[in-house]
Amino acid sequence: MKRHWAQKVIEKENGRYLILLLLIPIFFISGCQEAQPGDKPIETTPESSSPLDIITQIVRETRIITPTATPAESQLPVELDIGYVGAFPVIDPQKTASQNGVNLVENLFIGLTNFNHKSNSVEPEFAKSWTVNENSTVWTFKLRDDIFWLRLSEDGDQTPEIVRPVTAADVVTAVHRACQSDTKATDAFILFLISGCQQVFELAEVSEADLGAIGVKAPDDTTVIFTLNKPAGYFLTITTLPLFYPVPAEHIKEYGRDWTMPENLITSGPYQLTSGNLSETRTVLQKNPGWPLPKGGNANIVNIYFFEDERSVVDLWQSKNLDVAPLPTDYVPLFLEDFPTKARLVTGQTVFYLGFNYESGLFQTPQIRRAFSAAIDRQALAEALYDNRAYEMHHLAPPGVVGAPEIDEVGMGFDPDLARLLLVESGFASCQLMPPFRFMVSSLDLSLLQAELIRDMWIKELNCSEEQIIIEQVQFGTLLANTRAEADATRPDIWELGWSSFYPDQHNWVTELLHCTESENRSKRSCNDIDELMRQASQSTDTDERVALYRRIENQLFSDTGETPLVPLYVRGSYFMEHNWVDFVPAHFGGEQYDTYVINATLKELERSR
């Protein structure tokens, strides 16, 4: 019989040197009215009806939601068991920053819109439809009237009580909170697209009149209108963020910062918190019986276990008491050996890349930039640096971004023959005929290792010499400062950086990283037709048109005839352990959607009994 595979990891650690794979620093550049006659309708999916007949009863002037029983319902609830490392998180939609917090917020609160992780598209949630004016600056959302704030009943059972309906005013409250610096909302600057938000954010003291000047209005309970500073088709993607999740103003006023403590919490999402506090390791969510938006999942109860150490997660998963859990890095090799079919690599949305200085004496032409790009074996980098916990990238935007091509489509990969041909076309018959050039990286050991690997590839495929490629390690702040467009003489010829999503839309990638005027433009690109395509894509409200435009943009930037302003290298991922009785589409960005998880309860019970 095999030894516990996790125990083998512990034993092996005693006799070998453990390499700590440090993260490469990531550069984050990263009125009352109905829709007007000139407004353009946005196509949305039909409004879903509830699968449950909701019975409301007056109990101490409190309505109780009880689903009507049906013969097909199972006697036992279907349970989803998930494990995470970390403590019970902050679950304030506008303030949570941890992934554990984002996961809970996603399931406890309704969003203005929903990001569909399967189709990488925006779909209705609280907003059942929307229209936008001709220049994409005024967005009008029509809201559902069957979503309620809920809390557990006072008699101690698990039946939820209706507090009141969720209304458009709750969306306004969310935006007003996020636009005030005292809230310390996560990535609040994203909302500066809304008129008046940045001005309020910069105020030391905020009055009701100041808040009233922000471009979000609720003319009635089921309408919310946003006015933007500029045309923005990508605003729809932004509305999926927790920054827009409705919150109850009167409840926040009553309890202050403690309004999200489990004993005070009221929620509006597909699940309700039934237990969980700062001293417990198990948090239980139960399905909201009045939730009118089924998404295909069947979990009635979600048990979430928070662990202080990674080993406990592994042990509980292997004992079949967890359906899904993150796989700690140190356990990956032996887990893949013992359970190859039960590991899934899920990519995040951070892409690492090499940037080119267009004002360098060497990298002014696209041919030379393409040559150095084609000479890099990205898959070999992923294997050497992350033990295959990364996927090579040939274009910029990673999986899970609206408008991103598939990961294996569009762009130029490793092609040494093409690299040598392009080098000749650039005017250099050999790399050794080029003058020395500076390659700037961060001070991390992993950054140096990556730079040395890439240098060796250029030596092998382009016949460069080691002396030509001057690797400079600097502190990350210096790396950022010396690659800014205004850095002038301190700018290196090539540098390493990374880019992550602030919101999962191509505008946040190609436009906000590479546009000649709408980004920091670290490469100092000159404006051309590609930038005009970026402008068109950013303003369009037609999803199909935006996807087609961004595909053209990625192709014109990163194909074997592209401009190549940078070299996309890879997108990192993390492994998850999952048993064969659970089926789900993971989130590349944002929170996991437990109401999309499907559990084969019969198979789960059978496997656990073995």
XYZ file of C-alpha atoms in Angstrom:
610
model
C 0.000 0.000 0.000
C 1.281 3.466 -0.882
C 2.431 5.772 1.815
C 0.356 8.921 2.215
C 1.698 10.974 -0.705
C 1.698 14.155 1.353
C 3.894 12.406 3.920
C 6.341 11.574 1.133
C 6.642 15.300 0.474
C 7.541 15.952 4.104
C 10.123 13.167 4.101
C 11.645 14.314 0.865
C 11.939 17.885 2.121
C 14.307 16.705 4.845
C 16.833 15.503 2.278
C 16.710 18.095 -0.412
C 17.097 21.806 -0.943
C 13.703 23.444 -1.483
C 13.655 26.146 -4.117
C 11.292 28.958 -3.175
C 9.703 30.164 -6.364
C 9.349 33.847 -5.710
C 6.895 35.903 -7.660
C 8.242 38.228 -10.284
C 7.096 41.720 -9.283
C 3.971 42.667 -11.057
C 3.746 46.136 -12.546
C 0.293 47.581 -12.104
C 0.139 50.484 -14.541
C -2.134 48.523 -14.053
C -31.470 63.085 -13.330
C -34.828 61.203 -13.532
C -35.245 59.723 -16.998
C -36.014 56.619 -18.964
C -33.927 55.445 -21.905
C -33.974 58.134 -24.584
C -35.168 57.521 -28.154
C -31.574 57.720 -29.355
C -30.361 55.055 -26.995
C -29.068 51.800 -28.448
C -30.367 48.585 -26.862
C -27.799 46.049 -25.731
C -28.791 42.469 -26.386
C -29.114 40.496 -23.173
C -30.201 37.014 -22.269
C -33.862 36.540 -21.346
C -34.852 37.091 -17.758
C -34.945 33.791 -15.887
C -37.933 32.791 -13.810
C -37.547 31.270 -10.406
C -37.753 27.490 -10.135
C -39.409 27.896 -6.770
C -42.851 29.145 -5.801
C -42.146 31.612 -3.017
C -44.479 31.598 -0.036
C -44.432 34.696 2.127
C -45.864 34.668 5.634
C -46.248 37.465 8.149
C -44.388 36.510 11.279
C -43.806 39.301 13.775
C -44.114 41.643 10.774
C -41.327 39.673 9.145
C -41.682 37.732 5.896
C -40.226 34.225 5.830
C -39.089 32.703 2.561
C -39.976 29.020 2.260
C -39.643 27.037 -0.972
C -42.597 24.901 -2.027
C -41.634 21.266 -1.707
C -41.701 19.178 -4.873
C -41.679 15.369 -5.129
C -38.468 15.460 -7.178
C -36.494 17.124 -4.425
C -33.946 14.960 -2.642
C -34.504 14.237 1.030
C -30.886 15.191 1.715
C -29.396 18.481 0.545
C -26.554 18.411 -1.958
C -23.431 19.716 -0.260
C -20.317 21.280 -1.766
C -17.204 20.993 0.422
C -14.374 23.422 -0.326
C -11.126 24.222 1.481
C -8.996 27.370 1.485
C -5.864 28.447 3.315
C -6.367 31.555 5.430
C -8.729 33.039 7.986
C -12.341 34.148 7.669
C -12.087 37.190 5.349
C -13.546 40.664 5.124
C -16.812 40.330 3.195
C -17.610 43.970 2.449
C -18.155 44.085 -1.343
C -16.434 47.438 -1.782
C -13.534 46.684 0.564
C -12.561 43.032 0.384
C -9.166 42.422 -1.199
C -8.324 38.771 -0.491
C -9.322 35.971 -2.835
C -11.163 34.235 0.020
C -13.159 37.408 0.582
C -13.918 37.826 -3.110
C -15.204 34.236 -3.230
C -17.631 34.830 -0.357
C -18.784 38.205 -1.659
C -19.503 36.669 -5.070
C -21.945 34.216 -3.510
C -23.492 36.298 -0.730
C -24.305 39.469 -2.696
C -25.996 40.086 -6.012
C -23.973 41.885 -8.650
C -25.256 44.660 -10.875
C -24.234 42.365 -13.734
C -22.590 38.949 -13.779
C -19.380 37.759 -15.418
C -19.958 34.384 -17.044
C -16.711 32.437 -16.597
C -17.665 29.885 -19.231
C -18.348 32.327 -22.065
C -16.119 35.197 -20.841
C -19.045 37.556 -21.273
C -21.243 39.911 -19.243
C -24.810 38.827 -18.547
C -27.777 40.167 -16.550
C -28.036 39.742 -12.803
C -29.634 42.540 -10.736
C -29.794 44.493 -13.980
C -32.162 42.619 -16.297
C -31.469 44.897 -19.277
C -29.598 48.052 -20.218
C -29.423 50.745 -22.870
C -26.710 53.211 -23.771
C -26.802 56.518 -25.600
C -25.170 57.081 -28.996
C -21.740 58.107 -27.678
C -21.558 55.443 -24.940
C -21.471 57.940 -22.066
C -24.914 57.428 -20.471
C -25.837 53.896 -19.404
C -29.357 53.106 -18.119
C -29.920 49.823 -16.278
C -33.390 48.391 -15.616
C -33.328 46.313 -12.433
C -35.188 43.299 -11.088
C -37.861 43.780 -8.400
C -37.631 40.256 -6.937
C -34.280 40.422 -5.127
C -34.354 40.853 -1.327
C -32.060 41.589 1.578
C -32.196 38.538 3.840
C -31.117 37.587 7.343
C -31.516 34.470 9.438
C -34.756 34.302 11.398
C -34.622 35.405 15.015
C -35.951 32.077 16.356
C -32.654 30.386 15.571
C -33.623 28.145 12.665
C -32.080 28.434 9.217
C -35.127 29.982 7.500
C -34.300 33.388 5.991
C -36.317 36.507 6.770
C -36.925 39.213 4.197
C -35.645 42.577 5.401
C -36.654 44.587 2.317
C -36.199 44.566 -1.471
C -32.854 45.434 -3.025
C -33.316 48.680 -4.967
C -31.478 51.031 -7.279
C -30.640 53.224 -4.267
C -28.436 50.370 -2.977
C -26.374 50.536 -6.174
C -26.011 54.287 -5.718
C -24.857 53.677 -2.125
C -22.204 51.248 -3.355
C -20.765 53.733 -5.847
C -20.924 56.613 -3.378
C -18.999 54.525 -0.832
C -16.322 53.511 -3.312
C -15.838 57.098 -4.496
C -14.952 58.258 -0.965
C -11.320 57.766 -0.010
C -12.232 57.051 3.630
C -13.893 53.814 2.519
C -10.552 52.515 1.239
C -12.334 50.628 -1.508
C -10.229 48.171 -3.460
C -9.113 49.701 -6.793
C -11.519 52.629 -6.442
C -9.697 54.482 -9.229
C -11.505 52.253 -11.745
C -14.670 54.244 -10.932
C -13.036 57.523 -11.884
C -14.595 56.830 -15.290
C -17.905 57.876 -13.660
C -18.324 61.651 -13.719
C -17.568 63.345 -10.421
C -16.138 60.247 -8.708
C -12.487 61.303 -8.798
C -13.320 64.802 -7.584
C -15.134 63.365 -4.557
C -12.343 60.864 -3.916
C -9.857 63.710 -3.603
C -11.921 65.605 -0.998
C -10.905 65.499 2.666
C -14.527 65.995 3.737
C -17.479 64.916 1.614
C -20.947 66.474 1.784
C -24.249 65.128 0.511
C -24.069 67.706 -2.263
C -20.674 66.342 -3.287
C -22.082 62.831 -3.454
C -25.042 64.102 -5.434
C -22.666 65.382 -8.097
C -21.401 61.858 -8.857
C -22.766 60.479 -12.101
C -24.957 57.724 -10.666
C -28.695 58.327 -10.150
C -31.697 56.223 -9.121
C -34.850 57.920 -10.494
C -36.905 55.005 -9.155
C -36.424 51.689 -7.387
C -35.746 49.723 -10.562
C -33.645 52.157 -12.619
C -30.070 53.274 -12.188
C -28.340 55.668 -14.592
C -24.588 56.209 -14.946
C -22.989 59.204 -16.659
C -19.371 58.723 -17.729
C -16.535 61.127 -18.442
C -15.892 59.616 -21.877
C -17.272 56.986 -24.236
C -16.596 53.529 -22.824
C -17.989 50.302 -24.206
C -15.875 48.460 -21.634
C -17.916 50.039 -18.835
C -20.232 47.031 -19.047
C -17.391 44.716 -17.987
C -16.541 47.035 -15.109
C -20.109 46.740 -13.784
C -19.424 43.084 -12.920
C -16.976 44.168 -10.193
C -17.890 44.071 -6.460
C -17.481 47.853 -6.457
C -20.996 47.920 -7.983
C -22.587 45.279 -5.745
C -25.607 46.867 -3.992
C -25.215 47.512 -0.256
C -27.836 48.626 2.347
C -27.119 52.198 3.482
C -29.292 52.065 6.627
C -27.681 48.822 7.782
C -24.175 50.209 7.321
C -25.190 53.345 9.221
C -26.567 51.267 12.114
C -23.624 48.898 12.543
C -20.719 50.827 11.051
C -17.706 48.744 10.158
C -19.303 45.750 11.907
C -22.163 45.515 9.415
C -20.532 42.515 7.713
C -19.850 40.586 10.909
C -21.725 37.269 10.643
C -24.115 38.111 13.464
C -25.135 41.403 11.767
C -24.911 40.463 8.123
C -27.774 40.729 5.643
C -27.208 39.384 2.148
C -28.784 39.391 -1.306
C -27.028 36.692 -3.315
C -27.590 33.059 -4.301
C -26.383 31.895 -0.869
C -26.815 33.043 2.718
C -24.286 32.810 5.525
C -25.638 30.502 8.226
C -22.517 30.147 10.301
C -19.022 31.484 10.326
C -17.060 33.790 12.547
C -13.498 34.752 13.278
C -12.958 31.817 15.629
C -14.435 29.048 13.471
C -12.679 27.186 10.676
C -15.918 26.072 8.971
C -18.267 28.507 7.290
C -21.621 27.273 6.011
C -23.619 28.837 3.213
C -27.160 27.721 2.439
C -28.981 28.253 -0.827
C -31.254 31.291 -0.980
C -34.690 29.658 -1.560
C -36.004 32.775 -3.258
C -33.083 33.228 -5.673
C -34.648 33.769 -9.129
C -31.508 33.277 -11.269
C -30.528 29.604 -11.501
C -27.160 29.082 -13.188
C -27.104 25.319 -13.487
C -25.522 24.340 -10.172
C -27.108 22.035 -7.617
C -25.366 22.787 -4.303
C -27.916 23.478 -1.564
C -25.235 23.875 1.092
C -21.634 25.023 0.741
C -19.214 24.081 3.521
C -16.089 26.231 3.381
C -13.144 25.215 5.552
C -10.429 27.761 6.332
C -7.072 26.289 7.352
C -3.993 27.857 8.864
C -1.629 25.401 7.213
C -1.504 23.848 3.760
C -1.009 20.296 4.985
C -4.442 20.268 6.622
C -6.085 21.141 3.294
C -4.263 18.297 1.582
C -5.137 15.782 4.308
C -8.836 16.630 4.267
C -9.005 16.446 0.471
C -7.259 13.085 0.365
C -9.636 11.718 2.999
C -12.440 12.716 0.544
C -13.906 15.295 2.899
C -13.251 18.127 0.439
C -14.524 18.228 -3.133
C -12.188 20.981 -4.321
C -9.178 22.675 -2.727
C -6.046 24.561 -3.804
C -2.962 22.362 -4.194
C 0.047 23.812 -2.330
C 3.069 24.376 -4.555
C 5.413 22.037 -2.672
C 2.973 19.148 -3.130
C 2.507 19.544 -6.887
C 5.158 17.115 -8.256
C 4.143 14.121 -6.146
C 0.429 14.895 -6.477
C 0.727 14.897 -10.263
C 2.540 11.577 -9.994
C -0.097 9.943 -7.790
C -3.296 11.740 -8.928
C -2.678 13.074 -12.457
C -6.382 13.150 -13.380
C -7.422 15.021 -10.237
C -5.287 18.130 -10.675
C -6.386 21.165 -12.668
C -4.123 24.095 -13.556
C -6.119 27.340 -13.422
C -4.410 30.421 -14.799
C -4.703 33.800 -13.158
C -4.579 37.080 -15.045
C -0.961 38.158 -14.703
C 1.157 38.022 -17.842
C 4.925 38.515 -17.667
C 6.644 40.147 -20.593
C 9.773 41.812 -21.965
C 9.454 45.444 -22.991
C 11.407 47.122 -25.799
C 12.737 50.676 -25.832
C 11.729 52.087 -29.232
C 14.341 54.818 -28.832
C 17.116 52.276 -28.379
C 19.678 52.263 -31.143
C 18.987 48.569 -31.612
C 15.265 47.937 -31.215
C 13.778 50.660 -33.377
C 12.577 48.349 -36.152
C 9.873 45.670 -35.842
C 12.088 43.081 -37.586
C 14.720 43.117 -34.854
C 12.062 43.046 -32.124
C 10.309 40.099 -33.796
C 13.650 38.278 -34.160
C 14.420 38.509 -30.442
C 10.849 37.461 -29.631
C 10.852 34.396 -31.904
C 14.151 33.225 -30.404
C 12.606 32.774 -26.914
C 11.326 29.311 -26.015
C 8.519 30.311 -23.679
C 7.542 26.745 -22.824
C 11.084 26.035 -21.675
C 10.884 29.118 -19.457
C 7.629 27.902 -17.904
C 9.160 24.493 -17.206
C 12.393 25.863 -15.733
C 10.916 28.670 -13.652
C 7.547 27.294 -12.527
C 7.723 23.546 -13.095
C 4.967 23.843 -15.727
C 2.696 25.915 -13.477
C 2.400 28.419 -16.302
C 1.275 28.554 -19.923
C 3.268 30.215 -22.652
C 1.695 33.313 -24.206
C 1.961 34.400 -27.829
C -0.335 37.411 -27.504
C -1.055 39.764 -24.610
C -4.447 39.123 -22.951
C -4.767 35.875 -20.919
C -7.768 33.513 -20.600
C -10.850 34.942 -18.938
C -10.565 38.440 -20.437
C -13.437 39.831 -22.530
C -12.178 40.010 -26.114
C -9.070 37.863 -25.600
C -8.308 35.249 -28.269
C -7.879 31.648 -27.171
C -4.508 31.066 -25.556
C -3.233 29.022 -28.520
C -4.545 31.410 -31.159
C -2.995 34.616 -32.557
C 0.612 35.608 -32.112
C 4.103 34.344 -32.768
C 5.752 31.692 -30.654
C 9.169 30.070 -30.572
C 10.521 29.842 -34.128
C 14.340 29.942 -34.273
C 14.516 29.695 -38.077
C 12.194 32.666 -38.434
C 14.180 34.500 -35.759
C 17.421 34.167 -37.743
C 15.701 35.219 -40.974
C 14.192 38.273 -39.291
C 17.587 39.195 -37.879
C 19.045 39.227 -41.386
C 16.081 41.290 -42.641
C 16.751 43.808 -39.881
C 20.152 44.584 -41.354
C 22.254 42.518 -38.949
C 23.625 39.326 -40.439
C 24.529 38.188 -36.936
C 23.782 39.267 -33.421
C 27.521 39.551 -32.844
C 27.547 42.519 -35.212
C 25.265 44.390 -32.824
C 26.617 46.654 -30.080
C 26.095 45.661 -26.405
C 22.642 46.284 -24.962
C 21.201 46.591 -21.443
C 18.660 44.083 -20.128
C 17.127 45.398 -16.855
C 15.387 43.087 -14.375
C 14.294 43.189 -10.743
C 16.477 42.181 -7.806
C 14.751 38.836 -7.249
C 16.739 35.662 -7.801
C 14.027 34.323 -10.069
C 14.253 37.421 -12.242
C 17.989 36.885 -12.662
C 17.462 33.218 -13.509
C 14.868 34.139 -16.135
C 17.153 36.765 -17.660
C 20.033 34.295 -17.861
C 17.831 31.676 -19.516
C 16.618 34.176 -22.107
C 20.161 35.412 -22.684
C 21.279 31.834 -23.350
C 18.447 31.393 -25.873
C 19.562 34.503 -27.738
C 23.140 33.215 -27.711
C 22.056 29.824 -29.096
C 19.527 30.940 -31.705
C 20.826 34.365 -32.772
C 24.563 33.824 -32.224
C 24.817 36.605 -29.658
C 27.733 36.639 -27.218
C 27.316 36.687 -23.455
C 29.299 39.930 -23.211
C 26.829 41.746 -25.487
C 23.861 41.186 -23.194
C 24.391 43.260 -20.061
C 21.964 42.076 -17.372
C 21.302 44.773 -14.768
C 19.521 43.848 -11.530
C 17.851 46.758 -9.737
C 15.228 47.249 -7.038
C 11.692 47.055 -8.383
C 11.051 50.768 -7.775
C 14.138 51.600 -9.807
C 12.987 49.259 -12.560
C 9.665 51.098 -12.752
C 11.306 54.529 -12.660
C 13.965 53.745 -15.272
C 11.483 52.346 -17.779
C 9.095 55.300 -17.709
C 8.910 57.261 -20.950
C 10.430 60.341 -19.336
C 13.435 58.494 -17.889
C 15.483 59.271 -21.031
C 19.147 58.245 -20.694
C 18.543 55.811 -17.821
C 16.155 53.733 -19.929
C 17.458 50.233 -20.736
C 17.118 48.610 -24.146
C 14.994 45.704 -22.828
C 13.313 45.112 -19.478
C 11.077 42.628 -17.667
C 7.708 43.552 -16.170
C 4.273 42.050 -15.641
C 0.675 43.194 -16.138
C -2.455 42.115 -14.270
C -6.164 42.703 -14.764
C -7.871 45.387 -12.751
C -11.000 44.292 -14.601
C -11.254 41.433 -17.137
C -11.562 43.373 -20.385
C -9.188 43.849 -23.316
C -9.330 47.615 -22.812
C -7.450 47.076 -19.567
C -4.816 45.148 -21.507
C -3.901 46.370 -24.974
C -5.203 49.931 -24.546
C -4.135 50.707 -20.991
C -0.734 49.085 -21.457
C 0.195 49.928 -25.061
C -1.880 52.792 -26.500
C 0.336 55.630 -27.696
C -1.496 58.294 -25.644
C -3.963 56.462 -23.344
C -1.265 54.501 -21.492
C 2.107 55.253 -19.945
C 3.579 54.005 -23.234
C 6.848 52.848 -21.721
C 8.106 51.662 -25.107
C 7.393 55.148 -26.545
C 5.395 53.811 -29.481
C 4.360 56.274 -32.145
C 0.640 56.479 -32.869
C -0.556 54.455 -35.844
C -3.612 52.599 -37.190
C -3.514 50.113 -34.313
C -4.274 52.887 -31.834
C -7.310 53.891 -33.880
C -8.541 50.303 -33.700
C -8.071 50.441 -29.927
C -10.190 53.604 -29.797
C -12.951 51.990 -31.836
C -12.949 48.863 -29.670
C -13.013 50.854 -26.426
C -16.055 52.883 -27.515
C -18.098 50.152 -29.189
C -21.009 48.622 -27.259
C -21.378 45.742 -29.717
C -19.743 42.707 -28.114
C -19.102 40.864 -31.380
C -17.532 43.955 -32.904
C -15.294 44.454 -29.896
C -14.094 40.834 -29.972
C -13.304 41.072 -33.693
C -11.452 44.372 -33.257
C -9.334 43.108 -30.387
C -8.410 40.004 -32.362
C -7.182 42.272 -35.178
C -5.260 44.372 -32.673
C -3.547 41.380 -31.062
C -2.674 40.036 -34.519
C -1.233 43.339 -35.715
C 0.822 43.613 -32.551
C 2.101 40.062 -32.016
C 1.936 38.002 -35.240
C 5.053 37.154 -37.257
C 4.463 40.395 -39.171
C 3.357 42.388 -36.127
C 4.774 45.504 -34.516
C 5.964 43.586 -31.418
C 6.125 46.378 -28.834
C 6.797 43.731 -26.183
C 7.284 39.982 -25.843
C 4.489 38.161 -23.952
C 6.173 35.286 -22.103
C 3.711 33.334 -19.963
C 0.733 33.458 -17.636
C 1.123 31.769 -14.254
C -1.387 29.367 -12.791
C -2.214 27.453 -9.635
C -3.235 23.828 -9.297
C -6.481 22.722 -7.683
C -7.285 19.269 -6.322
C -10.719 18.095 -7.426
C -12.607 14.838 -7.091
C -14.437 13.281 -10.014
C -17.893 13.907 -8.549
C -17.728 17.696 -8.954
C -17.897 19.657 -12.209
C -17.349 23.421 -12.470
C -15.814 26.203 -14.547
C -13.153 27.971 -12.453
C -12.773 31.731 -12.201
C -9.677 33.232 -13.823
C -10.666 36.585 -12.293
C -13.053 37.423 -9.467
C -14.861 34.981 -7.221
C -15.857 31.371 -7.652
C -19.571 30.991 -8.451
C -20.785 28.117 -6.298
C -24.245 28.205 -7.901
C -22.651 26.886 -11.100
C -20.989 23.875 -9.436
C -22.586 20.500 -10.146
C -22.053 17.692 -7.617
C -22.899 14.085 -8.373
C -24.158 13.363 -4.871
C -24.637 9.641 -5.504
C -21.082 9.172 -6.726
C -19.749 11.339 -3.901
C -21.487 9.208 -1.279
C -20.274 6.021 -2.942
C -16.649 7.171 -3.150
C -16.661 8.355 0.456
C -17.966 5.000 1.644
C -15.010 3.123 0.150
